Tab-separated table of C-alpha atoms and ligand atoms in Angstrom:
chain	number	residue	atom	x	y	z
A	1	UNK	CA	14.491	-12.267	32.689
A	2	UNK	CA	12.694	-11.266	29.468
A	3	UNK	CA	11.027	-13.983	27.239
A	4	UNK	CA	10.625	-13.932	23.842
A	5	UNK	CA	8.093	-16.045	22.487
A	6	UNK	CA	8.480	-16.704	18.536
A	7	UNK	CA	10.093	-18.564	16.120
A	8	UNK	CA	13.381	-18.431	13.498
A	9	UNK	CA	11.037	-18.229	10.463
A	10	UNK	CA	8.734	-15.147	11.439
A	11	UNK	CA	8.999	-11.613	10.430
A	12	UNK	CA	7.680	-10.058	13.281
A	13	UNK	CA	9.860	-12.294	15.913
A	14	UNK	CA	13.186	-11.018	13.779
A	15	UNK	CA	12.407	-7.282	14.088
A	16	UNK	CA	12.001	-7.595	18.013
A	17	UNK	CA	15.185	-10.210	18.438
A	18	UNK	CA	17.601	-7.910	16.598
A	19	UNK	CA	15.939	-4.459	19.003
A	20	UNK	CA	17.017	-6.831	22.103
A	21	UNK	CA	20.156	-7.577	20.973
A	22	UNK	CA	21.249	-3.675	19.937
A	23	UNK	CA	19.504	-2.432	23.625
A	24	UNK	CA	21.665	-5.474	25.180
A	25	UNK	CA	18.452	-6.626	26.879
A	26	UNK	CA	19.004	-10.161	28.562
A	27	UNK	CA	16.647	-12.013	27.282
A	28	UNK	CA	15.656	-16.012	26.346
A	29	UNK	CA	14.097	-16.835	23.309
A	30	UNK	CA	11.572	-19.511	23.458
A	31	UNK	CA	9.893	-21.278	20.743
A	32	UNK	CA	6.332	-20.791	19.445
A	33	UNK	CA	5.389	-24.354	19.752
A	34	UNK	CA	1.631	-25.465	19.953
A	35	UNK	CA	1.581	-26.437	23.286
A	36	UNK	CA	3.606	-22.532	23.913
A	37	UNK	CA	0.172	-21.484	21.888
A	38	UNK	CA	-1.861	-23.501	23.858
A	39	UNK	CA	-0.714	-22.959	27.766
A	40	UNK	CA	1.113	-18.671	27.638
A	41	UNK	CA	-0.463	-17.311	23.781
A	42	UNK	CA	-3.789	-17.572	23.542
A	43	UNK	CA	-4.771	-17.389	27.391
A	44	UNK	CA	-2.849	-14.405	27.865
A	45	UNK	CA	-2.158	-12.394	24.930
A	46	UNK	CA	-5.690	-13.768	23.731
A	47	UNK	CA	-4.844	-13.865	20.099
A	48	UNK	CA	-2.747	-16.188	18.220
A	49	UNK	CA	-0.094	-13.924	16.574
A	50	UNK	CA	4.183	-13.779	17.599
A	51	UNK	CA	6.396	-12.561	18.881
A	52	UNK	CA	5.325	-12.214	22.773
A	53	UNK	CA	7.442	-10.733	24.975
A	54	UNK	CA	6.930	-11.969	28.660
A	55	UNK	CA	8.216	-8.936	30.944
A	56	UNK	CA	10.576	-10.227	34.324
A	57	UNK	CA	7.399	-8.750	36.428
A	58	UNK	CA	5.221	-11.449	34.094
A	59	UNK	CA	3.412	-8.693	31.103
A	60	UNK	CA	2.468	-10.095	28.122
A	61	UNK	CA	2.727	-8.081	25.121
A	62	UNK	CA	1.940	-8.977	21.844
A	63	UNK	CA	2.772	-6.701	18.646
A	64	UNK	CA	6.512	-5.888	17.728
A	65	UNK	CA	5.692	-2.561	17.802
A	66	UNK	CA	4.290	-2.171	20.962
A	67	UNK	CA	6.981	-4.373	22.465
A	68	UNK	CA	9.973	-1.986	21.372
A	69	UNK	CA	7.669	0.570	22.585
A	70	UNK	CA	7.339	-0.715	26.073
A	71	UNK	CA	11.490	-1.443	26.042
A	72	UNK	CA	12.100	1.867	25.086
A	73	UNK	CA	10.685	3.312	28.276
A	74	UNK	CA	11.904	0.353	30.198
A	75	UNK	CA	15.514	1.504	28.629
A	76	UNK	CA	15.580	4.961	27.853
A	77	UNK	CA	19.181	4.970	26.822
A	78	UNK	CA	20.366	5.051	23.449
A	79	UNK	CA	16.863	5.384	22.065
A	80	UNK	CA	15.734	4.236	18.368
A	81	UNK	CA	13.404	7.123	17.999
A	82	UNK	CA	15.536	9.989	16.913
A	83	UNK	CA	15.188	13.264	18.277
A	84	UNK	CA	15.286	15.348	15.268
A	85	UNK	CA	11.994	15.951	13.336
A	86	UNK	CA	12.789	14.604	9.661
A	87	UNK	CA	14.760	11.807	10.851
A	88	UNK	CA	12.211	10.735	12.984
A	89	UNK	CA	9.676	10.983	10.280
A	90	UNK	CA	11.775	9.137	8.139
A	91	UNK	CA	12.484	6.641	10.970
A	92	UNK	CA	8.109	5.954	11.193
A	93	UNK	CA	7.506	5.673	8.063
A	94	UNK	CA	10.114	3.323	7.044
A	95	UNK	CA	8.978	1.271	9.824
A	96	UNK	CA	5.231	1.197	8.220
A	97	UNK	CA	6.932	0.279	5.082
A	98	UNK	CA	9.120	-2.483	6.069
A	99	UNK	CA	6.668	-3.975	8.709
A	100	UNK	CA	3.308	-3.654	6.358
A	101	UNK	CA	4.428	-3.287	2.526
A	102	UNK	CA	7.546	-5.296	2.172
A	103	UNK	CA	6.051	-8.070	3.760
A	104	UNK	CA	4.491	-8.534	0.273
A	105	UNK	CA	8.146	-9.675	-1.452
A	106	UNK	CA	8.663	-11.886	1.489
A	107	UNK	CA	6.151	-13.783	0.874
A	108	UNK	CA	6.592	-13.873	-2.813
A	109	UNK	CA	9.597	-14.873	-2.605
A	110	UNK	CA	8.772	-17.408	0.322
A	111	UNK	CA	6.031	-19.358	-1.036
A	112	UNK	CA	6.421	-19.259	-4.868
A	113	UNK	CA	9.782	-20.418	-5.081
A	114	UNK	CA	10.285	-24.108	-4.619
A	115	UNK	CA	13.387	-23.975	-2.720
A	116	UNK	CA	12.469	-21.263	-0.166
A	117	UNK	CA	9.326	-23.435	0.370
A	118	UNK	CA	10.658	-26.340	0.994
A	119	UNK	CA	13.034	-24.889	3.409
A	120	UNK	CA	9.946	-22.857	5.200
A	121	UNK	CA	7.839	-25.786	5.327
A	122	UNK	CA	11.133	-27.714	6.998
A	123	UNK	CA	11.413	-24.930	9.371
A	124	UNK	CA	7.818	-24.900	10.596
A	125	UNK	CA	7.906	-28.390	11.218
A	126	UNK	CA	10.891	-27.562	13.346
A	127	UNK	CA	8.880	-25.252	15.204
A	128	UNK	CA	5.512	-27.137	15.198
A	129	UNK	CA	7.316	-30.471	16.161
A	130	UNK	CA	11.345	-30.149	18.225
A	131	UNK	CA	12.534	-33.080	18.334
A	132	UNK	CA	10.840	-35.087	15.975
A	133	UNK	CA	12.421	-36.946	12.257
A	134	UNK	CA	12.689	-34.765	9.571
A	135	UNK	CA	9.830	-36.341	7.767
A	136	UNK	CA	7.417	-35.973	10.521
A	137	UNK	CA	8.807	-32.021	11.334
A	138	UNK	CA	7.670	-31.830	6.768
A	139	UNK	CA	4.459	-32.871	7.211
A	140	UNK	CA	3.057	-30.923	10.569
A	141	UNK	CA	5.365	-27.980	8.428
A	142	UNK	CA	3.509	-28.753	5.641
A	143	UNK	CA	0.130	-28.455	7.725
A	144	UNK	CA	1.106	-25.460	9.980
A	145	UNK	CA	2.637	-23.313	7.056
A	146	UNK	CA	-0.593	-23.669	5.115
A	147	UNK	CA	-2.467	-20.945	6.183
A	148	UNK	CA	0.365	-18.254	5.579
A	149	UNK	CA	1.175	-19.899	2.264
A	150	UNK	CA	-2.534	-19.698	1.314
A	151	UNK	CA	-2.570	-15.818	2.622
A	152	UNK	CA	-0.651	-14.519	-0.777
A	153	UNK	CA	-4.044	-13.379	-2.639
A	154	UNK	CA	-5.100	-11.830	0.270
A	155	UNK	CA	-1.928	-9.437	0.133
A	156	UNK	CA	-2.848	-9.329	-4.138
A	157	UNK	CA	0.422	-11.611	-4.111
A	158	UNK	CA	-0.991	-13.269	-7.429
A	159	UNK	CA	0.566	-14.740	-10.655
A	160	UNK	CA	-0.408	-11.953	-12.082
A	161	UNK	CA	1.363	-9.500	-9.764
A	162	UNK	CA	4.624	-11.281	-9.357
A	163	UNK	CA	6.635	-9.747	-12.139
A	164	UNK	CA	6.000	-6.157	-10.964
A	165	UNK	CA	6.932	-7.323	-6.935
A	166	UNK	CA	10.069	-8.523	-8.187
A	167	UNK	CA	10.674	-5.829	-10.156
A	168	UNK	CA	10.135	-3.314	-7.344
A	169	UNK	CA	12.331	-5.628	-4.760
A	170	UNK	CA	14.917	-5.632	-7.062
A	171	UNK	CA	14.833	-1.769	-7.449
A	172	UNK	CA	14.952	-1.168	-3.953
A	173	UNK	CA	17.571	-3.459	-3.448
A	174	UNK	CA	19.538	-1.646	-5.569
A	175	UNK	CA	18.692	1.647	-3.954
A	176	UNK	CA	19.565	0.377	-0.431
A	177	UNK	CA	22.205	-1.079	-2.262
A	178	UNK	CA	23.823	2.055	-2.939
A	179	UNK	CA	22.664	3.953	0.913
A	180	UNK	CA	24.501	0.760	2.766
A	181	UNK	CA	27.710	0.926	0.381
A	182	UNK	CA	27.742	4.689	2.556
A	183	UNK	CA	25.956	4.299	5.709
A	184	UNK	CA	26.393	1.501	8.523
A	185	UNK	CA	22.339	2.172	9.404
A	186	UNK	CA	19.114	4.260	7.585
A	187	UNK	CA	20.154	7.102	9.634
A	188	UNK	CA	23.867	6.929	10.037
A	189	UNK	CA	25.824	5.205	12.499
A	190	UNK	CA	22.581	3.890	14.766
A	191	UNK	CA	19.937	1.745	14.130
A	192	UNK	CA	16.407	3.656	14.077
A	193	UNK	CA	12.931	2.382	14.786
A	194	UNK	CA	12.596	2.390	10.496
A	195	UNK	CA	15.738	-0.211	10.199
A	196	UNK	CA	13.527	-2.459	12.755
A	197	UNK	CA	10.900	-2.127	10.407
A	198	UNK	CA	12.928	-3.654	6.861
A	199	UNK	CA	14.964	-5.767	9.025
A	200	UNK	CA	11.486	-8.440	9.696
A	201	UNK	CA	10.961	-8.548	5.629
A	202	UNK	CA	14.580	-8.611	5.233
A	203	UNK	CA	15.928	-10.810	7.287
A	204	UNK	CA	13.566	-13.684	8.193
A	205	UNK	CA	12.257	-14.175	4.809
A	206	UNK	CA	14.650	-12.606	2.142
A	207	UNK	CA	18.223	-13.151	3.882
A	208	UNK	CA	17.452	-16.556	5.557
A	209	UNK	CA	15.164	-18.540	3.207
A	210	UNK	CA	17.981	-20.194	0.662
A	211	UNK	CA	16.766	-18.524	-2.242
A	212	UNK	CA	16.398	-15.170	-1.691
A	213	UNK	CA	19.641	-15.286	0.631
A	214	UNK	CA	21.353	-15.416	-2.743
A	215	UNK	CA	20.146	-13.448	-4.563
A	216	UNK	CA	20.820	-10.464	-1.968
A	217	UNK	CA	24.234	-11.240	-1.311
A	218	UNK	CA	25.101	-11.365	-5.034
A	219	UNK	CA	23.010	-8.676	-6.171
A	220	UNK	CA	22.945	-6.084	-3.038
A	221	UNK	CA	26.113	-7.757	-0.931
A	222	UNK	CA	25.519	-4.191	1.327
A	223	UNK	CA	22.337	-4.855	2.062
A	224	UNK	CA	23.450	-8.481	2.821
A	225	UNK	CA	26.109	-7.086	5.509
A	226	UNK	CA	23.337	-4.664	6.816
A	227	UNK	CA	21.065	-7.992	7.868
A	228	UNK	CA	24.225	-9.190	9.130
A	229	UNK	CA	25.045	-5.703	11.099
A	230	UNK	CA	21.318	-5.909	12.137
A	231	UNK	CA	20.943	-9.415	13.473
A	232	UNK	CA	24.882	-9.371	15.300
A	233	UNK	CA	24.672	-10.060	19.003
A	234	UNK	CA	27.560	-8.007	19.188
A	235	UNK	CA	25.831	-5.299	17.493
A	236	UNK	CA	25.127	-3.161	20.875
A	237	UNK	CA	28.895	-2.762	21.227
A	238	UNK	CA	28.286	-0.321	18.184
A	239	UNK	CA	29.117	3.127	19.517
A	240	UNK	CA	27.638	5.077	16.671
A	241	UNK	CA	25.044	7.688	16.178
A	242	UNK	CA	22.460	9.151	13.920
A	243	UNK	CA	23.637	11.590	11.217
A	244	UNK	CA	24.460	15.412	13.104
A	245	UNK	CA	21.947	17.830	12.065
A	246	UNK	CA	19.234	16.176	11.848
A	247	UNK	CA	20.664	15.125	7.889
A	248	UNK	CA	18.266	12.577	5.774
A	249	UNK	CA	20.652	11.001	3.660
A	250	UNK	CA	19.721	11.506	-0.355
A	251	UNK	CA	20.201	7.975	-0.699
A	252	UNK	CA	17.163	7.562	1.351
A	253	UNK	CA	15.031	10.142	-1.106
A	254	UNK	CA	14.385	7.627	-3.754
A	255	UNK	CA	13.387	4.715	-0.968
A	256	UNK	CA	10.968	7.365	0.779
A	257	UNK	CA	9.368	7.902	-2.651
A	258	UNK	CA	9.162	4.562	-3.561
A	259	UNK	CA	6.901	3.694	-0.331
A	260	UNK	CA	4.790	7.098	-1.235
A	261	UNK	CA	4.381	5.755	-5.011
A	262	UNK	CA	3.736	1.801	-3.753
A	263	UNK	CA	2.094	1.841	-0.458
A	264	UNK	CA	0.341	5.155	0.763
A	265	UNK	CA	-2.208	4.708	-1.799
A	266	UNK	CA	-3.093	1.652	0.095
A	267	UNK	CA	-2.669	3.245	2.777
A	268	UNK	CA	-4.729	6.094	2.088
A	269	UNK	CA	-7.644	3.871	0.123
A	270	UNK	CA	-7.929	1.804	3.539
A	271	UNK	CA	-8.414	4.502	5.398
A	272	UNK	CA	-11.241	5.681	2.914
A	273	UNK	CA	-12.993	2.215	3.452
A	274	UNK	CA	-12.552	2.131	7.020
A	275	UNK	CA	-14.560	5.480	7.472
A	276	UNK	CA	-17.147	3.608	4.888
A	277	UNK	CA	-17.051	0.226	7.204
A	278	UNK	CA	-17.466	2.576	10.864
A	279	UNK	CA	-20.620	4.456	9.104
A	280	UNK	CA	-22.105	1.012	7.734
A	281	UNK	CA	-21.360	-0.815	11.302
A	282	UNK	CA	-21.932	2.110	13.877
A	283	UNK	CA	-22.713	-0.577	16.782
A	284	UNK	CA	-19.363	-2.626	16.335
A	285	UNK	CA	-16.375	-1.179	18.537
A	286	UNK	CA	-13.987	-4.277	17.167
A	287	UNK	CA	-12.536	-3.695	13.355
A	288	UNK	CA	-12.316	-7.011	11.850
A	289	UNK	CA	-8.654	-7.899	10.149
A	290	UNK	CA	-9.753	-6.755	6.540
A	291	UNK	CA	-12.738	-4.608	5.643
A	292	UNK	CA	-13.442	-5.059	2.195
A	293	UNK	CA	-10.956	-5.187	-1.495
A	294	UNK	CA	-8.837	-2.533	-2.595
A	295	UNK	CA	-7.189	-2.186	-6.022
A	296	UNK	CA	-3.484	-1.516	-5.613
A	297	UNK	CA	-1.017	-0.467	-8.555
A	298	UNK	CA	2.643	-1.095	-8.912
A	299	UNK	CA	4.514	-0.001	-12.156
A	300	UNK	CA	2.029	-0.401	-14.630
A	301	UNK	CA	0.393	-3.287	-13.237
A	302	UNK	CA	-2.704	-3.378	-11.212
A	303	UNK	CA	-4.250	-5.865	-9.121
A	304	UNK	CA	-6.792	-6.280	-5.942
A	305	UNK	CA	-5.861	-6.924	-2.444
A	306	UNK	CA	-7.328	-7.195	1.062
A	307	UNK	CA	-7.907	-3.955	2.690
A	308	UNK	CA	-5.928	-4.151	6.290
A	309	UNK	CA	-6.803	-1.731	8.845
A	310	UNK	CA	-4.452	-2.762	11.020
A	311	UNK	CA	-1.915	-1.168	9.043
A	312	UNK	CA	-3.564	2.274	9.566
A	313	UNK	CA	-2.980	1.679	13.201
A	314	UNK	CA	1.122	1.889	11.936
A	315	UNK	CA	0.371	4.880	10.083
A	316	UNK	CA	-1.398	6.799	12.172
A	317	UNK	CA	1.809	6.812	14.250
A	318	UNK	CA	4.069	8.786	11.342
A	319	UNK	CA	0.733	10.562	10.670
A	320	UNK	CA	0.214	11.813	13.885
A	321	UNK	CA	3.737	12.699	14.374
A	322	UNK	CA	3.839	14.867	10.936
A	323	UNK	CA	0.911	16.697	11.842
A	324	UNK	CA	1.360	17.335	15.741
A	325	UNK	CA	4.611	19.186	14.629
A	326	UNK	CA	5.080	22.718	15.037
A	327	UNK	CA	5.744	25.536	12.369
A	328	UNK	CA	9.260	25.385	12.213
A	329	UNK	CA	10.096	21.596	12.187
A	330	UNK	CA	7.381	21.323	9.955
A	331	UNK	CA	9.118	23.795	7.545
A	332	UNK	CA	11.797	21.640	8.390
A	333	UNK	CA	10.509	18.151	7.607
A	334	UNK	CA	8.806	19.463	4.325
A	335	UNK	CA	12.482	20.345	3.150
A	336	UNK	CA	12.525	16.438	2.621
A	337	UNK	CA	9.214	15.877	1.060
A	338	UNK	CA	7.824	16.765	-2.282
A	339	UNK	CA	4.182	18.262	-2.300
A	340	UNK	CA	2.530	15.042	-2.994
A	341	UNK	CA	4.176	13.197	-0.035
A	342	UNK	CA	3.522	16.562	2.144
A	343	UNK	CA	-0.461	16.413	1.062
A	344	UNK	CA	-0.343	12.492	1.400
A	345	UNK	CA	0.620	13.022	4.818
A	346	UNK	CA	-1.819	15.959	5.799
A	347	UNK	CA	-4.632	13.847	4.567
A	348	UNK	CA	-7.305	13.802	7.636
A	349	UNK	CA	-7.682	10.563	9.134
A	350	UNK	CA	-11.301	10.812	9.750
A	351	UNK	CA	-12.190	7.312	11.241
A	352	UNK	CA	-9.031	5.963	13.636
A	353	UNK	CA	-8.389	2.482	15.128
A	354	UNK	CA	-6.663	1.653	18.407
A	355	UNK	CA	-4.926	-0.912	19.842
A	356	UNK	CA	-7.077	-2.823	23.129
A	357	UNK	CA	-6.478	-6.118	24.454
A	358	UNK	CA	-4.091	-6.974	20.675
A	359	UNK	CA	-7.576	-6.145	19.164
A	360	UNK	CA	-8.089	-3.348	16.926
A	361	UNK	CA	-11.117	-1.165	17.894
A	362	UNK	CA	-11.956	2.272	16.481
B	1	GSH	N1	1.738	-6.530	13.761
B	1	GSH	C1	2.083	-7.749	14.446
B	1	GSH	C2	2.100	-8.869	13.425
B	1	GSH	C3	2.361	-10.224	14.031
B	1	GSH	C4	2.228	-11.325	13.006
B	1	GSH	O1	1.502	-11.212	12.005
B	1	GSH	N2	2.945	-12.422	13.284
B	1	GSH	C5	2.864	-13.566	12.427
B	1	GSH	C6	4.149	-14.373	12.473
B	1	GSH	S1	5.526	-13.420	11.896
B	1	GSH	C7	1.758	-14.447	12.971
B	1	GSH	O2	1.779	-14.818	14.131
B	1	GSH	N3	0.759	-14.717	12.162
B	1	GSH	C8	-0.350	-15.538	12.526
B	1	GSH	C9	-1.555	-15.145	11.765
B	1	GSH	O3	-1.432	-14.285	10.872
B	1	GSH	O4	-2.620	-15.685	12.053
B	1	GSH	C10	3.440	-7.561	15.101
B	1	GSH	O5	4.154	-6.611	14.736
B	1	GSH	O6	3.761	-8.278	16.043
């Protein structure tokens, strides 16, 4: 049977649990604890990230992405890549946004509200320590959640950038808001590879921490009942499919420009420094997690963040996609994009990372 190695409080564990259950994959869920970390993580996916799946014929594959990718083949049918051009498009890069920009809110929202911490800090105690009193399960909590709590300037998740993050969760709340009050999924009746992506962000953190579980029910109830849709065991009894023609919904246009306006400057910035990093270090094959500071904008605020290369690994993958297709889907994707977006996503990607051994190399 299929393991699942991670936890009820991470992003990445959420994204994969919800594919499982919509494939109907048997599978057991087994918790990240330390001595999990000590004896199946580190030894054999050799880094010290979840979720892990553990395949029936004993593979161990780290990264979300790469797991749905490996199911996908292993279960062909009813496939969260779409066929058709744009909504496949749309499918990637909703997935780079929701795996890689939105985990910015989530841990806003996480760490700098007092109730959502003290429920996170509860819940990695629960993780770090099954079993033990509650105050003993606070304090390892309190220890193991340090590190992601202390990650927020990293991400330029700083005092000063907290009004325009909520500001632009709130707006895109409203705007999925208003596609769920329509559509069961991003692309119709069928989750794609894109609602995998917002579900991590949206579910782990900003349904199921206290807090922010409020606020979207009473301010976004459809995007509340979309988590709910998402993370449904039940949910593979759904018979529905993606939109006929190949249709983006236009309540998906102002989402689509939202991750051009926030993240693909990032994006595209990081991809700038990484071709600076590969000239300044042309003996190292391994990319290090972040490669120098960035200055990001949202609204009218700016700010500095890590520069993540990893997250060029995610974009290469709508990237490469946009530009491998030929004239006539092209045509046909562009029909959905403004120019910007279009040039954005012609940009050359002159140095490239890859995935070996969960490392990133170039
Ligand atoms: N891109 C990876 C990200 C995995 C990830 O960052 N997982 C978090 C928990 S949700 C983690 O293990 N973090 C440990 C760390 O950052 O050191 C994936 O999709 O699996």
């Amino acid at each position: 049977m299929y393991q699942l190695i991670g936890a009820p409080v991470s992003l990445y564990t959420g994204k994969v649990r919800c594919y499982l259950q919509f494939k109907g994959i048997t599978f057991k869920e087994i918790l990240s604890t330390p001595q999990v970390y000590k004896e199946l993580i580190i030894p054999r996916a050799g880094v010290r990230y979840i979720p892990v799946l553990v395949t029936p014929d004993d593979q161990v594959i780290q990264d979300s992405t790469d797991i749905i990718d490996h199911l996908e083949r292993a279960f062909p049918q009813r496939s969260v890549y779409p066929e058709g051009s744009r909504q496949k498009l749309v499918a990637l890069l909703l997935e780079v946004y929701g795996d890689e920009w939105l985990v910015n809110p989530a841990m806003l929202y996480r760490w700098a509200i007092d109730e959502n911490r003290e429920f996170a800090i509860q819940e990695f105690g629960r993780t770090r320590l099954p079993g033990a009193s509650d105050e003993e399960q606070y304090a390892a909590g309190l220890e193991a959640s340090g590190p992601f709590a202390g990650a927020l300037p990293r991400l330029g998740v700083t005092d000063h950038s907290r009004p325009a993050i909520e500001h632009s969760y709130l707006a895109l709340l409203d705007e999925l808001n208003v596609h769920f009050s329509s559509y069961d999924y991003l692309l119709g009746g069928k989750p794609c590879i894109g609602d995998y992506g917002l579900i991590g962000p949206l579910y782990a953190h900003l349904y199921r921490d206290p807090a922010s579980g409020r606020l979207m029910r009473d301010h976004a109830p459809h995007v509340a009942s979309w988590v709910e849709r998402m993370i449904s065991p039940d949910a593979h009894h759904n018979k529905g499919d993606y939109l006929a023609d190949d249709q983006i919904p236009d309540t998906l246009l102002p989402i689509i420009a939202r991750m051009f306006d926030e993240q693909v400057p990032v994006l595209l910035e990081t991809a700038r420094l990484l071709e600076q990093w590969t000239q300044a270090n042309p003996g190292s094959n391994e990319i290090p997690r972040a490669i120098g500071t960035l200055h990001y904008r949202l609204g009218d605020m700016e700010d500095e963040r890590l520069a993540f290369p990893y997250n060029l690994w995610m974009w290469q993958r709508a990237h490469d996609f946009y530009n491998g297709l030929g004239a006539d889907d092209r045509k046909a994707v562009d029909t959905v994009l403004n120019n910007e977006q279009a040039q954005a996503l012609s940009t050359p990607l002159t140095a490239r990372v890859q995935r070996r051994g969960n490392r990133l190399e170039r």
